[in-house]
XYZ file of C-alpha atoms in Angstrom:
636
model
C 46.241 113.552 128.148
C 49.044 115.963 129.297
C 50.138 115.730 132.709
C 49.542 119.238 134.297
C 52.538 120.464 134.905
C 53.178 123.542 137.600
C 55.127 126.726 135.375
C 55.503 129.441 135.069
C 53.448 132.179 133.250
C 55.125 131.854 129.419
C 57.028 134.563 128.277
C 56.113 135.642 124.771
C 58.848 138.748 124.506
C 61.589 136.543 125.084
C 60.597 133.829 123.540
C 57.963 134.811 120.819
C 58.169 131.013 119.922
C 57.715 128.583 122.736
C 57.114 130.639 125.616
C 59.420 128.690 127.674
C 62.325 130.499 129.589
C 65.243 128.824 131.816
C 62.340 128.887 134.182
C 60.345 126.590 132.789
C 62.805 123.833 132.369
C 64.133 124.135 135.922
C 60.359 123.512 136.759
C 60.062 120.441 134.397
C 63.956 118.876 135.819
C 62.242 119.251 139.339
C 58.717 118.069 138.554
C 60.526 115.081 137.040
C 62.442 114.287 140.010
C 59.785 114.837 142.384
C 57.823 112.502 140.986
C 60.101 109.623 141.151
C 60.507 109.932 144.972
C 57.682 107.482 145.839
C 59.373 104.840 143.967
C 62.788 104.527 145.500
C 63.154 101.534 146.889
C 65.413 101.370 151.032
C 68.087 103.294 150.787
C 67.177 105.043 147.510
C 69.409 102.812 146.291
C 67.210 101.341 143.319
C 64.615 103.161 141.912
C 61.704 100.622 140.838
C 59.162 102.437 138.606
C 56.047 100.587 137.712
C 55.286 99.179 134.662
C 54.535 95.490 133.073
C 57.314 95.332 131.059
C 60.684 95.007 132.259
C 63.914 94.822 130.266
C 65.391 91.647 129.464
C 68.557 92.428 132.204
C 66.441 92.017 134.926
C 64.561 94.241 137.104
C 67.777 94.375 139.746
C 69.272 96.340 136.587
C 66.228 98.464 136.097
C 65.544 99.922 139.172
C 69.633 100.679 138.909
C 68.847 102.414 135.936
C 66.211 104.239 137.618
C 68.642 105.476 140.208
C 71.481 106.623 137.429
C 69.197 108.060 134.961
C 67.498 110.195 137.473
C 71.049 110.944 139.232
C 71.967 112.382 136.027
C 69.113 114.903 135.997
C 69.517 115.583 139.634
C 72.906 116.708 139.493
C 72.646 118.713 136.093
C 69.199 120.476 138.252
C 72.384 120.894 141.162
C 75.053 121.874 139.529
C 73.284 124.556 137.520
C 72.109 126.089 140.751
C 75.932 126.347 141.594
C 75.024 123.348 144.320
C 72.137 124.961 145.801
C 70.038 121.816 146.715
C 67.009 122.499 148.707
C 65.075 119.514 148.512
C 68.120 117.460 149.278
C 68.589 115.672 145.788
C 72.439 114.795 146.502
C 72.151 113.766 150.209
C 69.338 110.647 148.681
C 71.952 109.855 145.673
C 74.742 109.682 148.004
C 72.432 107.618 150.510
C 71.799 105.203 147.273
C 75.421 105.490 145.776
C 76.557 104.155 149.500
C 73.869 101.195 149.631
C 74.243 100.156 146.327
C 77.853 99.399 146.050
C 77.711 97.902 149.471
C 77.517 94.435 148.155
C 77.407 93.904 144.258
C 75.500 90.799 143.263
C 74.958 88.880 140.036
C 71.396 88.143 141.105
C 69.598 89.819 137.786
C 65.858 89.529 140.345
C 65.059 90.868 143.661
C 63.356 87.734 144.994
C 66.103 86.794 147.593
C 64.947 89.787 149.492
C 68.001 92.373 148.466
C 66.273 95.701 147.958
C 69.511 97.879 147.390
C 72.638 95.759 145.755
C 73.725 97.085 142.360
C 74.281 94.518 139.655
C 77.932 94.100 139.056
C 79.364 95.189 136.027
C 80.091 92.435 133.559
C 80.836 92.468 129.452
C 77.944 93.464 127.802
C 76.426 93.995 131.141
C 73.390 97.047 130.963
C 75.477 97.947 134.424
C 78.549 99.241 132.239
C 75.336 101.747 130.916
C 74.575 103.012 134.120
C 77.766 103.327 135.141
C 78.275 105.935 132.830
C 75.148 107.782 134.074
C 76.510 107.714 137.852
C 80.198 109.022 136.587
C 79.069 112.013 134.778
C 76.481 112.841 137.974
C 79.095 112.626 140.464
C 81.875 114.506 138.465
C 79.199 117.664 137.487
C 78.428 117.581 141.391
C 81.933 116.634 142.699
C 82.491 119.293 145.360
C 78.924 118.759 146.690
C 78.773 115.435 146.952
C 81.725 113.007 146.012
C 83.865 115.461 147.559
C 82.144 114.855 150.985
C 81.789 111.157 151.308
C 83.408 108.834 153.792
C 86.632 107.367 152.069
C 85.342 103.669 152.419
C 81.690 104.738 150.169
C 84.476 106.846 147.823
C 86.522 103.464 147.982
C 83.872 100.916 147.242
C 82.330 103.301 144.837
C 85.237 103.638 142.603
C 85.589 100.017 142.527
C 82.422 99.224 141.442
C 82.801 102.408 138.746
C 85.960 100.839 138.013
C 84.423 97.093 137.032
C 83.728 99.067 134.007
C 87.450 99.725 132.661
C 88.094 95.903 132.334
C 84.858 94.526 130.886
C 84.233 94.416 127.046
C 81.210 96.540 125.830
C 79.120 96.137 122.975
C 80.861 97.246 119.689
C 79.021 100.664 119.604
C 78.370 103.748 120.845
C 78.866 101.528 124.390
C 82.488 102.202 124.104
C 82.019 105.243 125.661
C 80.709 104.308 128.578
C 84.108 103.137 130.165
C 85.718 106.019 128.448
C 83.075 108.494 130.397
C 83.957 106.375 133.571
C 87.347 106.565 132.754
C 87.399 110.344 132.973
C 86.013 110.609 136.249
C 88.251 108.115 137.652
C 90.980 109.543 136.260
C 90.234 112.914 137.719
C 89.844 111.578 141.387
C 92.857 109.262 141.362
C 91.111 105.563 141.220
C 92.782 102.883 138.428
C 94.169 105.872 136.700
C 96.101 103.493 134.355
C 92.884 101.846 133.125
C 90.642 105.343 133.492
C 93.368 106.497 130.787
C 93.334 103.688 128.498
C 89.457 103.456 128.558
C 89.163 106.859 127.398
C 91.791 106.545 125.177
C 90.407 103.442 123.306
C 86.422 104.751 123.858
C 88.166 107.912 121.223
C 90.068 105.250 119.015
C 86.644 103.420 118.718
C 84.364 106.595 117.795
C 86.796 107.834 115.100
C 86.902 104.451 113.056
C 82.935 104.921 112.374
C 82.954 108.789 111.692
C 81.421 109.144 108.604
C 82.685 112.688 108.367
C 80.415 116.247 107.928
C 79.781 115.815 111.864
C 78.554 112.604 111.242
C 78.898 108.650 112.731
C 77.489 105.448 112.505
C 76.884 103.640 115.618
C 79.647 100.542 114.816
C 77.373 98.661 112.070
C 78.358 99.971 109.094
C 74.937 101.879 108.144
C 73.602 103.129 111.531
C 72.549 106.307 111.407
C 70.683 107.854 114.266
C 69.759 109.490 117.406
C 72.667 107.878 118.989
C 75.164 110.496 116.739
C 73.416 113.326 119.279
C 72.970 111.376 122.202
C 75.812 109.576 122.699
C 78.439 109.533 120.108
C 78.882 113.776 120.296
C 77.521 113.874 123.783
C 80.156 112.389 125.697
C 83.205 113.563 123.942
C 81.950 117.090 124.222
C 81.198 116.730 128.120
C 84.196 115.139 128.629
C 86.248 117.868 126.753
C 84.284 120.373 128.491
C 84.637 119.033 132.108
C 88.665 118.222 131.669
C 88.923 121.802 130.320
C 90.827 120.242 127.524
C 91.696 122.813 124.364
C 93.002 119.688 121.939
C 89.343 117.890 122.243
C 87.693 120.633 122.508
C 89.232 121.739 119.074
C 88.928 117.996 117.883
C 85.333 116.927 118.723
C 83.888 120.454 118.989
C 84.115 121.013 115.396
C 82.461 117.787 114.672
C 79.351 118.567 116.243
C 80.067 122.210 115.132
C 79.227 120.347 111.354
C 76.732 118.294 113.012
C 74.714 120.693 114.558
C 74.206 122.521 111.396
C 72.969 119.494 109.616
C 70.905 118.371 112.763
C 69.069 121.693 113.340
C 67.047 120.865 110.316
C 65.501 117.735 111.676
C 63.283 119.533 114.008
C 59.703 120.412 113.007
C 58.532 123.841 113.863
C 56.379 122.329 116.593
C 59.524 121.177 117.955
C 59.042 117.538 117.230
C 62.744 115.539 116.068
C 62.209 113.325 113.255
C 61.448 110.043 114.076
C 63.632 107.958 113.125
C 66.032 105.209 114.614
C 65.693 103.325 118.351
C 65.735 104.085 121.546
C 63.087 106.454 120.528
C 61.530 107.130 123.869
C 64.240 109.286 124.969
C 62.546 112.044 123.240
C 64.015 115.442 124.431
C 67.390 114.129 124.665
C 67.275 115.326 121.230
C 68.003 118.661 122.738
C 71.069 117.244 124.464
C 73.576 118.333 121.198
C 72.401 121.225 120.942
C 73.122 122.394 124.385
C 76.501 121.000 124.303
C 77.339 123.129 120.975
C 76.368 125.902 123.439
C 78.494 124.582 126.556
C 81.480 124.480 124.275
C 80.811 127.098 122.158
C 81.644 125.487 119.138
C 77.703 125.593 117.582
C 76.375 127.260 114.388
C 73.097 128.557 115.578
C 73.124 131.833 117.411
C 71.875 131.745 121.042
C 68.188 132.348 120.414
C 67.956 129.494 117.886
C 69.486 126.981 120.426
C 67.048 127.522 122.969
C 63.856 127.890 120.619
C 64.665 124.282 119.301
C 65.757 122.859 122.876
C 62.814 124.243 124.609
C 60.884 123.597 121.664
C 61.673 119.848 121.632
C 60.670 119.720 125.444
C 57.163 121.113 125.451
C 56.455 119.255 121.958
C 56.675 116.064 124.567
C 55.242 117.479 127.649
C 52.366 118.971 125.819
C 51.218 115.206 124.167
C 51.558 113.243 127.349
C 54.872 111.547 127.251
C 54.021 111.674 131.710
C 51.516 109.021 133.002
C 49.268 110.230 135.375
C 51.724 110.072 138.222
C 54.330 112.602 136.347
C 56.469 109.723 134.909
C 57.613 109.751 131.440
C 56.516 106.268 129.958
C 58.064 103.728 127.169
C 56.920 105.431 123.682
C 56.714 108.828 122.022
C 53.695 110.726 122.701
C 52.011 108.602 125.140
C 52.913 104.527 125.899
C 53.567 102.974 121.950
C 54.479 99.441 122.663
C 56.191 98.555 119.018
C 58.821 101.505 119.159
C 60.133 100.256 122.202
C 63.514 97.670 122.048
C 63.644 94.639 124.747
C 66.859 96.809 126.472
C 64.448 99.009 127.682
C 62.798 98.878 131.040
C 60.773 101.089 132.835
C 63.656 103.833 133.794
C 64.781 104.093 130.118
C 63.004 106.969 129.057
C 65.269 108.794 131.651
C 67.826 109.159 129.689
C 66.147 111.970 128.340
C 68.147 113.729 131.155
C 70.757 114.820 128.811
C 68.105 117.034 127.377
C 68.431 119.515 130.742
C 72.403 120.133 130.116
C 71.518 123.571 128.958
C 70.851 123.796 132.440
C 74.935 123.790 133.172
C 75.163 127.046 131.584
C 74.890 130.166 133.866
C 71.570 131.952 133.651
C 73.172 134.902 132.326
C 74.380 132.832 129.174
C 73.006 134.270 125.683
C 71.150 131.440 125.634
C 69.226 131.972 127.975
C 68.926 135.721 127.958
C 68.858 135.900 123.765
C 65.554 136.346 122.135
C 64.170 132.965 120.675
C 64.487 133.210 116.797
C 63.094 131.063 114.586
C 64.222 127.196 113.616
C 65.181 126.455 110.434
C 62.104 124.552 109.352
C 60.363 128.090 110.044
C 62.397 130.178 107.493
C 61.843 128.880 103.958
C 61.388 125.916 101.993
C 64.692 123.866 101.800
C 66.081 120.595 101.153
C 69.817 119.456 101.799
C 71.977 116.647 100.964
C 73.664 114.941 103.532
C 76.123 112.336 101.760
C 77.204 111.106 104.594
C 74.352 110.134 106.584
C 72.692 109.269 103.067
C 69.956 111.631 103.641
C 67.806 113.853 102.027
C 66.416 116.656 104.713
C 63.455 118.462 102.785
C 61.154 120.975 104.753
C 58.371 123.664 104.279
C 58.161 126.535 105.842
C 54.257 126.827 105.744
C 53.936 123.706 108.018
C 57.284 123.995 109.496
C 57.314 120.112 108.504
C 60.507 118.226 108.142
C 61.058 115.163 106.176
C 63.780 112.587 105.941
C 64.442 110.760 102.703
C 66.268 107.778 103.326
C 69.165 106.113 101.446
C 71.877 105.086 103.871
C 70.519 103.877 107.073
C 69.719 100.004 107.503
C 71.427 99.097 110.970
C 72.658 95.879 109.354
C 75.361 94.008 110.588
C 78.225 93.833 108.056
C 77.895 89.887 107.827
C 74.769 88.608 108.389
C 71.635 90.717 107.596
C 68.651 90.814 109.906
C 65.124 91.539 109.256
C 64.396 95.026 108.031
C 63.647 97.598 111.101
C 61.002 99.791 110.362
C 62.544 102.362 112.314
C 65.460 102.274 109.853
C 64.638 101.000 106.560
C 61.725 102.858 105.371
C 62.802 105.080 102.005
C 61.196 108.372 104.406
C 60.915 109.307 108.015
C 59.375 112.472 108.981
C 58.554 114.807 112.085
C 54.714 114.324 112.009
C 54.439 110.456 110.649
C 55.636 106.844 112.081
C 56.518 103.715 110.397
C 53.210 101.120 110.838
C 54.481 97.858 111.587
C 53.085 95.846 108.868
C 50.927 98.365 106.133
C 54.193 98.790 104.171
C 54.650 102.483 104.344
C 57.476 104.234 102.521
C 58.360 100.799 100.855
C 58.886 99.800 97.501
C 58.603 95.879 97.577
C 58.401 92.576 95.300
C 55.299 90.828 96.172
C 56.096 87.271 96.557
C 53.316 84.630 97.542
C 51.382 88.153 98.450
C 54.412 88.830 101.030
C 57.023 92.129 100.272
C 60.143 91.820 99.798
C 62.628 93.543 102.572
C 64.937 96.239 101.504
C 68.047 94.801 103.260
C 71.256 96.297 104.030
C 71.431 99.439 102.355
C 74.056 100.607 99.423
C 74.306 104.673 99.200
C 74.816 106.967 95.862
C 75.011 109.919 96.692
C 73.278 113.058 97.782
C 73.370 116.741 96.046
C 71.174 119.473 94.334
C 70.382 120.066 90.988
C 69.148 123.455 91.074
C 66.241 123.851 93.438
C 66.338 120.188 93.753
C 67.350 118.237 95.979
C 68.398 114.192 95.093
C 69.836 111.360 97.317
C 70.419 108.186 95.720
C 70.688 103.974 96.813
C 70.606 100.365 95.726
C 69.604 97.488 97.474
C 69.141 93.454 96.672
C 65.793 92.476 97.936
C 65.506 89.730 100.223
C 62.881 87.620 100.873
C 62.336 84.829 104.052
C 66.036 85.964 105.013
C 67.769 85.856 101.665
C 68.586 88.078 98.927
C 66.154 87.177 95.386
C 69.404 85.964 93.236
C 70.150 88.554 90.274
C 67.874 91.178 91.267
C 68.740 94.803 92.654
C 66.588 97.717 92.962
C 68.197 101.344 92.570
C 65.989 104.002 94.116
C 65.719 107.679 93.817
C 64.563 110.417 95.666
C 63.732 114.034 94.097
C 62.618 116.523 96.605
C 61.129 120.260 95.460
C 59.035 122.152 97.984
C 56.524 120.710 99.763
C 56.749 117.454 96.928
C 59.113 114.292 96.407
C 59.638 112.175 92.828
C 60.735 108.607 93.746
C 62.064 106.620 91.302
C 63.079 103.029 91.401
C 64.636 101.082 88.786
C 64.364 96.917 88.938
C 66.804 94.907 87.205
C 67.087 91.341 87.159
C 63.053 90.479 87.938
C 61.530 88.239 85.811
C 58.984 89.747 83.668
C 55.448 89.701 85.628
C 56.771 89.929 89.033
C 54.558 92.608 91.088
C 55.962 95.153 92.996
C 54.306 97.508 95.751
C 55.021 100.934 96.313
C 53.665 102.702 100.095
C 53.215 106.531 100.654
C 52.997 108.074 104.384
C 50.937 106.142 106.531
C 48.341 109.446 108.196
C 46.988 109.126 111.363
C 43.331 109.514 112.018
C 40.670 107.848 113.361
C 38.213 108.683 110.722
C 40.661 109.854 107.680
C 39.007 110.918 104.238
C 40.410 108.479 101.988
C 40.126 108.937 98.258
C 41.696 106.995 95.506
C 41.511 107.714 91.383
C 43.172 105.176 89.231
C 46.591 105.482 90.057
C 46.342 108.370 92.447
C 45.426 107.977 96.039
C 44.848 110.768 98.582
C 44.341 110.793 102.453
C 43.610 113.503 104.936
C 43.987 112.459 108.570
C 44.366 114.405 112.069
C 45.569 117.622 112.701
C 45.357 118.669 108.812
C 47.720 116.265 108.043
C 47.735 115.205 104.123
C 48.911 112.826 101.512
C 48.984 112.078 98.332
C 50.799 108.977 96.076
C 50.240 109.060 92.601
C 52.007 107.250 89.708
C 53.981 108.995 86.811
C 55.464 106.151 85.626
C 54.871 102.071 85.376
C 52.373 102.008 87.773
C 48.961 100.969 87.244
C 47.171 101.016 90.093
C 46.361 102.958 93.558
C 44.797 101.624 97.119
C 44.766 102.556 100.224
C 45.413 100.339 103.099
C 44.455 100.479 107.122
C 47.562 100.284 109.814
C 44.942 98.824 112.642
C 48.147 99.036 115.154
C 48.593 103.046 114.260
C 51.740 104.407 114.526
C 53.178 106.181 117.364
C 51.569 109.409 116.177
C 47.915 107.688 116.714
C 46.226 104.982 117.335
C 45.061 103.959 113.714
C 46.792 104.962 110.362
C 45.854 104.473 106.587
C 48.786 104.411 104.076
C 48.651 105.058 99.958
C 49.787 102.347 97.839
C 50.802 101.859 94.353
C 50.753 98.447 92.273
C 52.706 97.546 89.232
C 54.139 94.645 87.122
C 57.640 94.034 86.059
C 57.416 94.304 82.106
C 60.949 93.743 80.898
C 64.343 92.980 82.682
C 64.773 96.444 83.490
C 61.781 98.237 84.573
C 61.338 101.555 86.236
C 58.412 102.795 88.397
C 58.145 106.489 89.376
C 55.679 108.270 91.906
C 54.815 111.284 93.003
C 54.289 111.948 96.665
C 53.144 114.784 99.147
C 53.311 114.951 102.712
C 51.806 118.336 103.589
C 49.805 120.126 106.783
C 49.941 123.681 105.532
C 46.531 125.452 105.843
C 46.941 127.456 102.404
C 46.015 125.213 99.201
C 48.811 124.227 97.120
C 49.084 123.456 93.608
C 47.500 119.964 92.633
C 50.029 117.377 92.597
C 48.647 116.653 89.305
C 50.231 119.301 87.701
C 53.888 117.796 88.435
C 54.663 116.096 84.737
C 57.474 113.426 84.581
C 59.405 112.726 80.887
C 61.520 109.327 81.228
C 64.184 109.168 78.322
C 66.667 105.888 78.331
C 68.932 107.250 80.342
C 67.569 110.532 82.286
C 64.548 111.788 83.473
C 62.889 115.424 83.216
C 60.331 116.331 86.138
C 58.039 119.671 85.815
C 57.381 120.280 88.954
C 53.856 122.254 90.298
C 55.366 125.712 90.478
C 57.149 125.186 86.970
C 61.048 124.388 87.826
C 61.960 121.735 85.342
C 64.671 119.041 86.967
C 66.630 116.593 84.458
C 68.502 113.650 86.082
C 70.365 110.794 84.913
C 69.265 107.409 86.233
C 71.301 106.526 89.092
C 73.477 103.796 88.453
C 73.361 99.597 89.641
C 75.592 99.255 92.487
């Protein structure tokens, strides 16, 4: 259930959409905050939030999380109200800032009795994380609080900020935690040698992984996510923005300038992000880019549009209980989901949704704040667009407002040794109203080996474009099965997307004649879905008027449905479509139809969508008549 939160009355007129004014989210930041304060531990030094499930640093690291996460919000809530701080938010930070960097310890536990020490920083350490955190709070609220500290906590403090310049982080988006360090230290005067070279390198870093179009991967090769909003434009554009610095501005704002106009489609109109990726309980910090488009003013979505998605992103959590009963936001999406979480997370990490409040740095007489809502682009019409360098396909329907991600070219594999598949990553489609099941093999084409599916592996992208009203994205993969690849065998996949339907295609080369293969639609939640299968066409309608449908145009020859008993984080139990098939020649090629739909209007029957394979191209009729001819990708 929804934790009750105290707001305002909504305001309709100016924003038609969510309701939500600057109001409202200056309620949420301090309902947030408030609710941690039984749970700092002496000093408010370490903020120890219940929970069973610690991360694997330690809970001497977690409750430091709790305290920089939360310090992040605090001084965003602060320094938006131009320091105005009635319920004394800084003078508890600075208590905890003091106490914590009293006397650094290695000791990951608190059994020897030491209820405020700070780990130390160390290479690879989650300290460097938090570090990060407790820069950016202290440099937004500089004047109120660093400002006003006794030299020896400013002295001590720096040098345990400082730890941060000289350890190694992890080859990713980490490399900007010294660099964010790095820029506060440089400002007040501490290590400035090393501040300068950590935010010189934490730059370096970022630009060898830009993908271009606004886009990154987060240093694997394929790791597209979240983390491009969160972290890899996020603390270039604060940095820029708080170093009033033209050149970066100029350099990084017109990255997420092309970013944001990709990543404005990937909201549902019920303001839900896709889910996709890790670190998934951060939620609203989804909202973070688009507020620093805004604080820079390098963004391609007028005023209104900003805050209907930002605000929209915020009550889409509130309003499905991402708080527990005590106000805290918990480890999952909607409400607790265990198998989204990753062992780095304790039970502070969900406050890094923090980031989401930045809009609250802008003055309340900003446009976007004061602009009508307008509408999302998931709300306007029917679209789908190519992202080549994500290797996406973004497809979405304006009479559900639903968005859905077509996947061919993010695997988070590590360019030398490949790891188990992800679900969170390698699934062929992600969307803003379904989850990946752990083990029901949804959005999955697979070689059944000994009854077990084959994983898709790292990923090799194709391409993305239009044809017409179509939209196409393109990969290859070599299957691999008990951790290796099956020798001789790829599988090229393709994606067609039209309205509110997709054609996927996948050709198999190198199989040995017989070998089945496995196809999985969207896995629907529901704890009574009506499931309905015909042939080689299988149907499911599940909560909330959620629908499905896979059905085979080509090599397929039979359908099934299958139960996800461990849900998804949309719900609790899930049912997925499947399609069977045999390998009939060295080069075979299965096709599909699919529909993921909620719209309350009937549509025309998937059954009317007619596929024509030639040898080398393929001619889909889709329901409302547009004809599509493609070539067959080609083998990587």
């Amino acid at each position: 259930m929804p934790h009750p939160l105290p707001l305002p009355p909504e305001d309709r007129v100016l924003s038609p959409h969510t309701g939500w004014t600057r109001a409202h989210w200056e309620a949420a930041a301090d309902h947030l905050l408030a609710a941690l304060r039984p749970y700092a531990g002496p000093a408010n030094a370490l903020i120890n939030l219940p929970g069973t499930r610690p991360s694997w640093s330690g809970p001497r690291s977690d409750g430091l999380e709790g305290y920089a996460r939360t310090f992040l919000l605090a001084a965003i809530r602060v320094a938006g109200a131009d320091g105005d701080d009635p319920t004394g938010l800084l003078e508890r930070y600075a208590e905890g800032l003091a106490a914590g960097t009293r006397t650094p310890t290695a000791e990951r536990d608190l059994s020897d009795g030491d209820l405020t020490s700070w780990g130390v920083i160390t290479d690879r350490g989650q300290p460097m994380v938090e570090a990060a955190s407790v820069a950016i709070g202290l440099r937004l609220t500089r004047r109120w609080l660093w400002d006003r500290l006794d030299p020896a906590v400013q002295e001590r403090a720096g040098a345990w900020l400082a730890q941060a310049l000289h350890r190694r982080p992890v080859d990713n988006n980490w490399w900007l935690f010294p660099f964010t360090v790095g820029g506060f230290l440089a400002e007040v005067g501490i290590d400035t040698d090393a501040a300068n070279a950590a935010v010189d390198r934490g730059l370096e870093r970022i630009d060898r992984w830009y993908l271009g179009d606004g886009w990154y991967t987060d240093g694997r090769p394929r790791a597209i996510d979240h983390y491009n909003g969160w972290a890899l434009h996020l603390y270039p554009a604060l940095h820029a923005h708080l170093a009033a610095d033209p050149a970066l501005t100029a350099r990084y704002g017109s990255r997420l300038h092309a970013y944001l106009a990709d990543y404005s489609r990937l909201f549902d109109h019920n303001g839900a992000p896709v889910h996709q990726g890790r670190s998934l309980s951060y939620r609203f910090a989804a909202a973070a880019p688009l507020w620093a488009g805004a604080l820079l003013g390098t963004t391609p979505l007028d005023p209104g549009a900003t805050r209907r998605l930002a605000s929209g992103a915020l009550r889409y959590f509130l309003d499905r209980g991402a708080l527990d009963e005590h106000g805290l936001l918990t480890l999952g999406w909607h409400g607790p989901y265990p198998p989204i979480v990753q062992p780095y997370s304790g039970p502070a990490s969900p406050y890094w949704a923090s980031g989401g409040f930045l809009g609250l740095l802008l003055p309340p007489d900003h446009p976007v704040w004061t602009a009508p809502e307008t509408p999302s682009p998931a709300e306007t019409a029917d679209a789908v667009t190519p992202l080549p360098a994500p290797g996406w396909l973004i497809q979405s329907t304006a009479a559900d407002g639903l968005v859905r991600l077509h996947n061919h070219g993010s695997d988070d594999q590590p360019a030398d040794a490949p790891v188990p598949d992800n679900p969170l990553y390698s699934r062929l489609a992600h969307s803003t109203r379904t989850g990946p099941s752990t083990a029901a093999g949804d959005n999955h084409f697979a070689l059944l080996l000994d009854g077990e599916p084959t994983e898709r592996g790292p990923i090799t992208p194709l391409g993305a474009g239009l044809l017409d009203a179509c939209g196409w994205a393109a990969s290859a993969h070599r299957p691999r099965h008990r951790g290796a690849e099956l020798p001789g065998v790829t599988v090229t996949s393709l994606t067609l997307a039209h309205g509110p339907d997709e054609v996927r295609v996948h050709v198999v080369r190198g199989a040995a004649p017989g070998a089945t293969v496995r196809e999985g639609g969207w896995a629907v939640t529901g704890a009574a879905p009506a499931v309905s299968t015909n042939g080689v066409h299988a149907a499911i309608t599940g909560d909330d008027h959620l629908r499905t449908e896979l059905r085979a145009l080509h090599g397929w020859t039979a359908a099934s449905t299958t139960p996800a008993p461990d849900g998804t984080a949309f719900g609790a139990t899930a049912t997925v479509p499947h399609l069977h098939g045999t390998v009939d020649s060295t080069t075979a090629v299965f096709a599909s139809a699919a529909r993921l739909t909620a719209a309350a209007g009937p549509l025309a029957p998937l059954t009317a969508l007619d596929l024509a394979v030639a040898d080398e191209s393929l001619t889909v009729t889709w329901p409302d008549g547009t004809t599509t001819t493609c070539a067959f990708p080609p083998a990587a």
